[in-house]
Short mmCIF file of C-alpha atoms and ligand atoms in Angstrom, two decimals:
data_model
loop_
_atom_site.label_atom_id
_atom_site.label_comp_id
_atom_site.label_asym_id
_atom_site.label_seq_id
_atom_site.Cartn_x
_atom_site.Cartn_y
_atom_site.Cartn_z
CA MET A 268 -6.43 16.22 32.55
CA LEU A 269 -9.66 14.47 31.86
CA THR A 270 -11.92 17.57 32.27
CA GLY A 271 -15.21 15.85 31.38
CA GLY A 272 -18.65 17.19 31.97
CA LEU A 273 -19.71 17.86 28.38
CA SER A 274 -23.10 16.75 27.19
CA ARG A 275 -23.35 14.34 24.23
CA LYS A 276 -24.49 17.25 22.04
CA GLN A 277 -21.54 19.41 23.09
CA VAL A 278 -19.02 16.60 22.55
CA LEU A 279 -20.32 15.89 19.10
CA ALA A 280 -20.56 19.63 18.16
CA GLU A 281 -16.95 20.15 19.26
CA LEU A 282 -15.76 17.05 17.38
CA LYS A 283 -17.58 18.11 14.21
CA LYS A 284 -15.87 21.50 14.45
CA ILE A 285 -12.43 19.89 14.82
CA ARG A 286 -13.17 17.35 12.05
CA ARG A 287 -13.57 20.33 9.66
CA LEU A 288 -9.82 20.85 9.97
CA ASP A 289 -9.26 17.51 8.21
CA GLN A 290 -9.23 17.13 4.44
CA ARG A 291 -12.17 15.36 2.83
CA TYR A 292 -11.73 13.05 -0.17
CA ASP A 293 -15.06 14.13 -1.67
CA GLY A 294 -13.89 17.45 -3.06
CA GLY A 295 -11.39 15.66 -5.32
CA MET A 296 -8.58 18.02 -4.26
CA VAL A 297 -6.64 15.32 -2.41
CA LEU A 298 -4.12 14.09 -5.03
CA CYS A 299 -1.41 12.92 -2.72
CA SER A 300 -3.01 10.09 -0.81
CA MET A 301 -2.94 6.32 -1.41
CA CYS A 302 -6.10 6.05 0.73
CA THR A 303 -9.59 7.00 -0.28
CA LYS A 304 -13.16 7.25 1.00
CA PRO A 305 -14.14 3.68 1.93
CA HIS A 306 -16.93 1.88 0.06
CA PRO A 307 -20.23 2.83 1.80
CA THR A 308 -20.90 -0.76 2.86
CA ALA A 309 -17.36 -1.06 4.17
CA GLU A 310 -18.13 1.96 6.39
CA LYS A 311 -21.29 0.29 7.75
CA ALA A 312 -19.37 -2.99 8.30
CA TYR A 313 -16.73 -1.08 10.28
CA ARG A 314 -19.33 0.28 12.63
CA LEU A 315 -20.86 -3.18 13.05
CA PHE A 316 -17.54 -4.61 14.32
CA LEU A 317 -16.36 -1.59 16.19
CA SER A 318 -15.80 -3.32 19.57
CA SER A 319 -14.38 -6.58 18.25
CA ASN A 320 -10.80 -7.45 19.14
CA LEU A 321 -8.89 -9.81 16.85
CA GLY A 322 -6.14 -9.99 19.49
CA ASP A 323 -8.44 -12.30 21.40
CA PRO A 324 -10.11 -14.41 18.73
CA GLY A 325 -11.62 -16.91 21.18
CA LEU A 326 -13.90 -14.07 22.30
CA PHE A 327 -14.56 -13.01 18.73
CA PRO A 328 -14.73 -16.13 16.53
CA GLY A 329 -16.92 -14.31 14.07
CA SER A 330 -14.29 -11.64 13.54
CA ALA A 331 -11.60 -14.34 13.30
CA ARG A 332 -13.61 -16.01 10.55
CA ILE A 333 -13.91 -12.71 8.72
CA GLU A 334 -10.17 -12.22 8.90
CA LYS A 335 -9.54 -15.73 7.61
CA GLU A 336 -11.87 -15.11 4.67
CA VAL A 337 -10.29 -11.79 3.81
CA VAL A 338 -6.84 -13.42 3.78
CA GLY A 339 -8.31 -16.22 1.62
CA GLU A 340 -9.72 -13.71 -0.87
CA LEU A 341 -6.48 -11.75 -1.12
CA ALA A 342 -4.45 -14.99 -1.43
CA THR A 343 -6.66 -16.32 -4.26
CA LEU A 344 -6.50 -12.96 -6.09
CA LEU A 345 -2.67 -13.14 -5.90
CA HIS A 346 -2.43 -16.81 -7.04
CA GLY A 347 -1.59 -18.12 -3.57
CA GLU A 348 -4.69 -20.22 -2.84
CA ASN A 349 -3.01 -22.03 0.07
CA CYS A 350 -1.31 -19.00 1.57
CA PHE A 351 -1.52 -17.87 5.19
CA GLY A 352 -1.54 -14.46 6.73
CA ASN A 353 -3.31 -11.71 8.65
CA VAL A 354 -5.14 -8.48 8.26
CA VAL A 355 -2.75 -6.06 9.89
CA SER A 356 -2.59 -2.31 10.52
CA GLY A 357 -1.09 -1.42 7.12
CA GLY A 358 1.83 -1.85 4.76
CA THR A 359 4.37 -0.94 7.45
CA GLU A 360 3.30 -3.73 9.79
CA ALA A 361 2.94 -6.18 6.87
CA ASN A 362 6.53 -5.41 5.70
CA LEU A 363 7.72 -5.77 9.30
CA MET A 364 6.10 -9.17 9.71
CA ALA A 365 7.38 -10.42 6.38
CA LEU A 366 10.97 -9.46 7.14
CA LEU A 367 10.73 -10.75 10.71
CA ALA A 368 9.65 -14.13 9.29
CA ALA A 369 12.49 -14.01 6.72
CA ARG A 370 15.02 -13.14 9.37
CA ASN A 371 13.77 -15.86 11.83
CA THR A 372 13.79 -18.43 9.03
CA ALA A 373 17.31 -17.58 7.87
CA ASN A 374 18.77 -17.26 11.29
CA ALA A 375 21.75 -15.19 10.03
CA SER A 376 24.04 -13.51 12.56
CA ALA A 377 24.39 -10.23 10.63
CA PRO A 378 21.19 -10.15 8.50
CA GLU A 379 20.94 -7.97 5.38
CA ILE A 380 18.20 -7.30 2.86
CA VAL A 381 18.69 -6.19 -0.74
CA LEU A 382 16.07 -3.61 -1.80
CA PRO A 383 15.48 -1.05 -4.50
CA GLU A 384 16.31 2.61 -3.90
CA SER A 385 12.60 3.20 -4.58
CA ALA A 386 11.38 0.95 -1.73
CA HIS A 387 8.88 2.46 0.67
CA PHE A 388 10.32 4.27 3.75
CA SER A 389 8.67 1.68 5.97
CA PHE A 390 11.65 -0.59 5.30
CA THR A 391 13.87 2.00 7.02
CA LYS A 392 11.79 1.56 10.13
CA VAL A 393 11.64 -2.18 9.75
CA CYS A 394 15.43 -2.51 9.37
CA ASN A 395 15.88 -0.22 12.34
CA VAL A 396 13.63 -2.33 14.59
CA LEU A 397 14.86 -5.72 13.40
CA LYS A 398 18.53 -4.70 13.24
CA ILE A 399 18.81 -5.65 9.60
CA LYS A 400 21.29 -3.90 7.34
CA SER A 401 19.63 -2.44 4.22
CA VAL A 402 21.63 -2.79 0.97
CA TYR A 403 20.02 -0.42 -1.50
CA VAL A 404 20.19 -1.13 -5.21
CA LYS A 405 20.13 1.50 -8.01
CA LEU A 406 17.28 1.77 -10.49
CA ASP A 407 17.49 1.46 -14.25
CA SER A 408 16.38 4.23 -16.63
CA SER A 409 12.72 3.17 -16.25
CA PHE A 410 12.98 3.51 -12.44
CA ARG A 411 12.83 -0.26 -11.89
CA VAL A 412 15.35 -2.01 -9.75
CA ASP A 413 18.26 -3.22 -11.81
CA PRO A 414 18.46 -7.05 -11.51
CA VAL A 415 22.22 -7.08 -12.35
CA GLN A 416 22.84 -4.87 -9.37
CA VAL A 417 20.59 -7.04 -7.19
CA VAL A 418 22.74 -10.10 -8.01
CA LYS A 419 25.86 -8.14 -7.21
CA SER A 420 24.47 -7.00 -3.84
CA ILE A 421 23.52 -10.46 -2.52
CA SER A 422 25.90 -11.75 0.12
CA GLU A 423 25.98 -14.73 2.50
CA ASN A 424 24.18 -12.52 5.01
CA THR A 425 21.26 -11.73 2.70
CA ILE A 426 18.02 -12.96 4.27
CA ALA A 427 15.63 -11.42 1.69
CA ILE A 428 15.30 -9.54 -1.61
CA VAL A 429 12.54 -6.98 -1.76
CA GLY A 430 10.65 -5.88 -4.88
CA THR A 431 7.86 -3.38 -5.11
CA ALA A 432 4.74 -3.81 -7.21
CA GLY A 433 3.63 -0.23 -7.43
CA THR A 434 6.20 2.09 -5.98
CA SER A 435 4.87 4.86 -3.75
CA GLU A 436 6.38 7.72 -5.73
CA LEU A 437 6.05 6.68 -9.37
CA GLY A 438 3.75 3.58 -9.36
CA VAL A 439 6.38 1.52 -11.05
CA VAL A 440 6.39 -2.25 -10.93
CA ASP A 441 9.84 -3.81 -10.36
CA PRO A 442 10.84 -6.80 -12.59
CA ILE A 443 9.52 -9.32 -10.07
CA GLU A 444 9.80 -12.22 -12.50
CA GLU A 445 13.54 -11.61 -12.75
CA LEU A 446 13.89 -11.12 -9.01
CA SER A 447 12.14 -14.46 -8.61
CA ARG A 448 14.66 -16.12 -10.86
CA ILE A 449 17.50 -14.59 -8.89
CA ALA A 450 15.91 -15.58 -5.55
CA LEU A 451 15.43 -19.17 -6.69
CA GLU A 452 18.98 -19.45 -7.90
CA ARG A 453 20.47 -17.89 -4.77
CA LYS A 454 17.98 -19.63 -2.46
CA VAL A 455 16.87 -16.43 -0.82
CA TRP A 456 13.49 -15.18 0.38
CA LEU A 457 11.67 -12.83 -2.01
CA HIS A 458 9.19 -10.37 -0.48
CA VAL A 459 6.94 -8.37 -2.74
CA ASP A 460 5.64 -5.10 -1.35
CA ALA A 461 2.34 -4.84 -3.33
CA ALA A 462 0.76 -2.59 -0.66
CA PHE A 463 -0.62 -0.39 -3.45
CA GLY A 464 -0.33 -2.43 -6.66
CA GLY A 465 -1.76 -5.61 -5.24
CA LEU A 466 -5.23 -4.35 -5.57
CA VAL A 467 -4.64 -2.57 -8.86
CA ILE A 468 -2.58 -4.85 -11.16
CA PRO A 469 -4.99 -7.80 -11.12
CA PHE A 470 -7.77 -5.49 -12.40
CA LEU A 471 -5.88 -3.85 -15.25
CA ASP A 472 -6.85 -4.45 -18.85
CA GLY A 473 -4.43 -6.06 -21.25
CA ASP A 474 -0.96 -7.41 -20.40
CA LYS A 475 -0.10 -7.36 -16.74
CA PRO A 476 3.31 -7.91 -15.19
CA LYS A 477 3.72 -11.10 -13.13
CA PHE A 478 4.29 -10.04 -9.56
CA ASP A 479 2.65 -12.49 -7.16
CA PHE A 480 2.65 -16.05 -5.83
CA SER A 481 2.42 -17.35 -9.38
CA LEU A 482 6.19 -16.81 -9.19
CA GLU A 483 7.85 -19.64 -7.29
CA ALA A 484 10.29 -17.65 -5.23
CA VAL A 485 7.76 -15.23 -3.81
CA LYS A 486 7.56 -16.19 -0.13
CA SER A 487 5.60 -13.22 1.30
CA MET A 488 3.52 -10.29 0.05
CA THR A 489 2.15 -7.06 1.41
CA VAL A 490 -1.26 -6.04 0.06
CA ASP A 491 -3.33 -3.33 1.67
CA PRO A 492 -7.16 -3.22 1.44
CA HIS A 493 -7.09 0.28 2.97
CA LYS A 494 -5.42 1.68 -0.19
CA MET A 495 -7.06 0.68 -3.50
CA GLY A 496 -9.24 -1.97 -1.81
CA MET A 497 -11.77 0.67 -0.61
CA ALA A 498 -11.65 -0.66 2.97
CA ALA A 499 -11.42 1.51 6.03
CA ILE A 500 -8.11 2.20 7.79
CA PRO A 501 -6.36 0.21 9.41
CA ALA A 502 -6.67 -2.64 6.91
CA GLY A 503 -3.31 -3.91 5.67
CA GLY A 504 -2.58 -7.44 4.62
CA VAL A 505 0.45 -9.78 4.89
CA LEU A 506 0.46 -13.14 3.10
CA PHE A 507 2.95 -15.99 3.38
CA ARG A 508 3.38 -18.96 1.03
CA HIS A 509 4.17 -21.40 3.87
CA GLN A 510 2.63 -21.96 7.28
CA GLU A 511 6.19 -22.27 8.72
CA ALA A 512 6.63 -18.55 8.15
CA LEU A 513 3.70 -17.80 10.42
CA ASP A 514 4.93 -20.37 12.95
CA CYS A 515 8.15 -18.50 13.45
CA LEU A 516 6.19 -15.33 14.29
CA LYS A 517 4.10 -16.86 17.00
CA THR A 518 4.09 -15.56 20.57
CA GLU A 519 2.58 -17.36 23.48
CA THR A 520 -0.40 -15.52 25.06
CA PRO A 521 -0.71 -17.20 28.46
CA TYR A 522 -3.95 -15.55 29.68
CA LEU A 523 -5.96 -15.14 26.40
CA THR A 524 -8.52 -17.47 24.83
CA ASP A 525 -6.09 -18.60 22.12
CA ARG A 526 -2.63 -19.88 22.98
CA TYR A 527 -0.73 -17.81 20.37
CA GLN A 528 -0.75 -14.49 18.54
CA TYR A 529 0.96 -14.12 15.17
CA THR A 530 0.72 -10.39 14.61
CA PHE A 531 3.00 -7.66 15.98
CA VAL A 532 0.01 -5.65 17.19
CA GLY A 533 -1.86 -7.29 20.12
CA THR A 534 -5.24 -5.75 20.56
CA ARG A 535 -6.43 -5.01 17.02
CA THR A 536 -9.75 -4.13 15.58
CA GLY A 537 -11.93 -6.67 13.70
CA ALA A 538 -13.68 -3.67 12.15
CA ALA A 539 -11.05 -3.17 9.50
CA ALA A 540 -11.20 -6.79 8.44
CA ALA A 541 -14.99 -6.57 8.33
CA SER A 542 -14.81 -3.43 6.19
CA ALA A 543 -12.39 -5.25 3.74
CA TRP A 544 -14.74 -8.22 3.69
CA ALA A 545 -17.65 -5.90 2.91
CA ALA A 546 -15.78 -4.08 0.13
CA PHE A 547 -14.76 -7.43 -1.45
CA LYS A 548 -18.22 -8.96 -1.30
CA SER A 549 -19.88 -5.72 -2.56
CA LEU A 550 -17.51 -5.07 -5.44
CA GLY A 551 -16.23 -8.40 -6.55
CA ILE A 552 -13.80 -8.71 -9.44
CA GLU A 553 -16.07 -6.76 -11.78
CA GLY A 554 -16.56 -3.91 -9.34
CA TYR A 555 -12.81 -3.54 -8.79
CA ARG A 556 -12.23 -3.71 -12.56
CA LYS A 557 -14.61 -0.82 -13.05
CA ILE A 558 -12.97 1.28 -10.30
CA VAL A 559 -9.46 0.62 -11.51
CA GLY A 560 -10.59 1.17 -15.12
CA LYS A 561 -11.97 4.62 -14.20
CA CYS A 562 -8.83 5.52 -12.26
CA MET A 563 -6.62 4.47 -15.23
CA GLN A 564 -8.81 6.52 -17.65
CA ASN A 565 -8.46 9.58 -15.42
CA THR A 566 -4.74 8.93 -15.10
CA GLN A 567 -4.35 8.90 -18.85
CA LEU A 568 -6.48 12.02 -19.15
CA ILE A 569 -4.22 13.82 -16.68
CA ALA A 570 -1.04 12.48 -18.26
CA ASN A 571 -2.11 13.65 -21.76
CA GLY A 572 -3.31 16.97 -20.47
CA LEU A 573 -0.03 17.60 -18.72
CA VAL A 574 1.87 16.96 -21.92
CA ASP A 575 -0.49 19.33 -23.79
CA ALA A 576 0.26 21.89 -21.16
CA SER A 577 4.00 21.55 -21.94
CA CYS A 578 4.80 19.65 -18.75
CA SER A 579 6.95 16.48 -18.99
CA LEU A 580 6.15 13.12 -17.53
CA VAL A 581 8.81 11.42 -15.43
CA ALA A 582 7.56 8.08 -16.81
CA GLN A 583 4.52 6.78 -18.68
CA PRO A 584 2.16 5.76 -15.84
CA SER A 585 1.80 2.05 -15.44
CA LEU A 586 -0.58 2.37 -12.47
CA ASN A 587 -2.78 5.24 -11.33
CA ILE A 588 0.04 7.54 -10.37
CA VAL A 589 1.33 10.41 -12.54
CA ALA A 590 4.66 12.11 -11.91
CA PHE A 591 5.51 15.26 -13.84
CA ARG A 592 7.81 18.22 -14.11
CA SER A 593 7.05 21.78 -15.15
CA LYS A 594 9.08 23.84 -17.64
CA GLY A 595 8.71 26.92 -15.46
CA GLY A 596 10.11 25.11 -12.39
CA THR A 597 8.52 22.10 -10.63
CA LYS A 598 8.88 23.54 -7.17
CA ARG A 599 7.25 26.72 -8.30
CA MET A 600 4.38 24.74 -9.95
CA SER A 601 3.81 22.73 -6.77
CA GLU A 602 3.61 25.87 -4.65
CA LYS A 603 1.14 27.52 -7.03
CA LEU A 604 -1.02 24.42 -7.17
CA ARG A 605 -1.08 24.27 -3.36
CA GLN A 606 -2.14 27.91 -3.31
CA LYS A 607 -5.10 26.92 -5.45
CA GLY A 608 -6.00 24.26 -2.90
CA TRP A 609 -4.63 21.18 -4.65
CA LEU A 610 -3.03 18.67 -2.23
CA ILE A 611 -0.16 17.23 -4.23
CA SER A 612 3.21 15.83 -3.28
CA TYR A 613 6.52 17.24 -4.38
CA VAL A 614 9.08 14.44 -4.61
CA PRO A 615 12.63 15.85 -4.20
CA ARG A 616 14.34 12.62 -5.24
CA TYR A 617 12.96 12.98 -8.78
CA ASP A 618 12.23 16.71 -8.66
CA CYS A 619 8.66 16.01 -9.66
CA ILE A 620 5.05 16.44 -8.59
CA ARG A 621 3.26 13.20 -7.88
CA ILE A 622 -0.41 12.66 -8.26
CA VAL A 623 -2.23 9.55 -7.05
CA VAL A 624 -5.40 9.15 -9.04
CA MET A 625 -7.60 7.48 -6.44
CA PRO A 626 -11.26 6.66 -6.92
CA HIS A 627 -12.27 9.93 -5.23
CA VAL A 628 -10.55 11.85 -8.10
CA LYS A 629 -13.21 12.15 -10.86
CA LYS A 630 -12.98 13.30 -14.45
CA LYS A 631 -14.37 16.71 -13.47
CA HIS A 632 -11.65 17.18 -10.88
CA ALA A 633 -8.99 16.10 -13.38
CA GLU A 634 -10.27 18.69 -15.87
CA VAL A 635 -10.15 21.58 -13.35
CA PHE A 636 -6.68 20.42 -12.28
CA LEU A 637 -5.39 20.51 -15.83
CA LYS A 638 -6.86 23.94 -16.45
CA ASP A 639 -4.95 25.17 -13.33
CA VAL A 640 -1.77 23.54 -14.42
CA ALA A 641 -2.06 25.06 -17.91
CA GLY A 642 -2.75 28.52 -16.39
CA ILE A 643 0.29 28.31 -14.12
CA GLU A 644 2.51 27.04 -16.90
CA LYS A 645 1.57 30.09 -19.00
CA LEU A 646 2.37 32.62 -16.26
C1 PLP B 147 4.55 0.49 -1.49
C2 PLP B 147 4.16 0.83 -0.08
N1 PLP B 147 4.56 0.04 0.91
C3 PLP B 147 4.23 0.21 2.20
C4 PLP B 147 3.52 1.37 2.54
C5 PLP B 147 3.21 1.62 3.98
O1 PLP B 147 1.83 1.46 4.22
P1 PLP B 147 1.11 2.03 5.51
O2 PLP B 147 1.23 3.54 5.47
O3 PLP B 147 -0.31 1.51 5.37
O4 PLP B 147 1.78 1.48 6.71
C6 PLP B 147 3.08 2.26 1.54
C7 PLP B 147 2.29 3.43 1.90
O5 PLP B 147 1.91 4.23 1.12
C8 PLP B 147 3.43 1.99 0.19
O6 PLP B 147 3.05 2.79 -0.80
#
């Protein structure tokens, strides 16, 4: 029931009380999230566009322009200057749109996709909704998808191959260059889920794996500003190499200002796009390099400290994710860390603890965390 009758002061007081139940990124204890506190200007931008609706762009041409510019910035960053796309609600919707476009383009009667065992669980939802069969491929010893197995798994029903640039559990980058060669040879759509890595890899120092539109077979990409892009939720991104991909997603909108919508979600906020725009314009390439550089330094600090504390790393971190096991029992370690207030993930598939070293995790937090790990390991 809509009880109502509370004053503004009462409403806000009650909400503030309830909000205290939520975790805050500021304390540096949240080590299991791929989201972070948005850039301060991104927060302001969000408020500025709070009532805009990108589902009806004729009413909000300013917001539509912002979305176009955000897509343009992401595309340029990922070597796809002439790509098309949308700011969507997140990686799940982006993966959904990409595979919907792949399925509509292929027009197969019993569509299948070939994807790594490490692919994000959003593909389970996507395959369920789109009635696509998922053919999972084993990983090699470095937790990357095995290209030989990918080739073996392709059939006449395959509408797409999926690779991940920055897996959710270990931060591993699949051999996208090899997947691209396979996709070209077999004339099949290649989708790269760079929801996390898309706004990390371009800013890394030194050699970087090729993973984007610079590879000819990559037809679509997921890249989420609300993860390492410092934008406010819900800011995901889907990019397509060709306009035809978007064309086969279009739905007629008889009573709205524009004749077509291309996204799955209808009414959608322009605020998220504005927050991404604000983060991009505030930080620029140099700003993101600094942020990613700091995250990688803290990642290395944690990885080294864990080894010093006699823990073992599942893999050397390639992005800002560390996965480790404890000699005294990984499950036990994760429980003890949780008792100390650390919000970490235990990953049953690899029997490891996973830590995402986001921008809100500072050196001082890493040091306290390592002290706690060492203390537990000694017990
Ligand atoms: C690689 C990858 N893809 C897709 C997603 C889904 O993104 P979202 O939760 O924004 O829908 C995630 C989420 O963490 C992810 O890590």
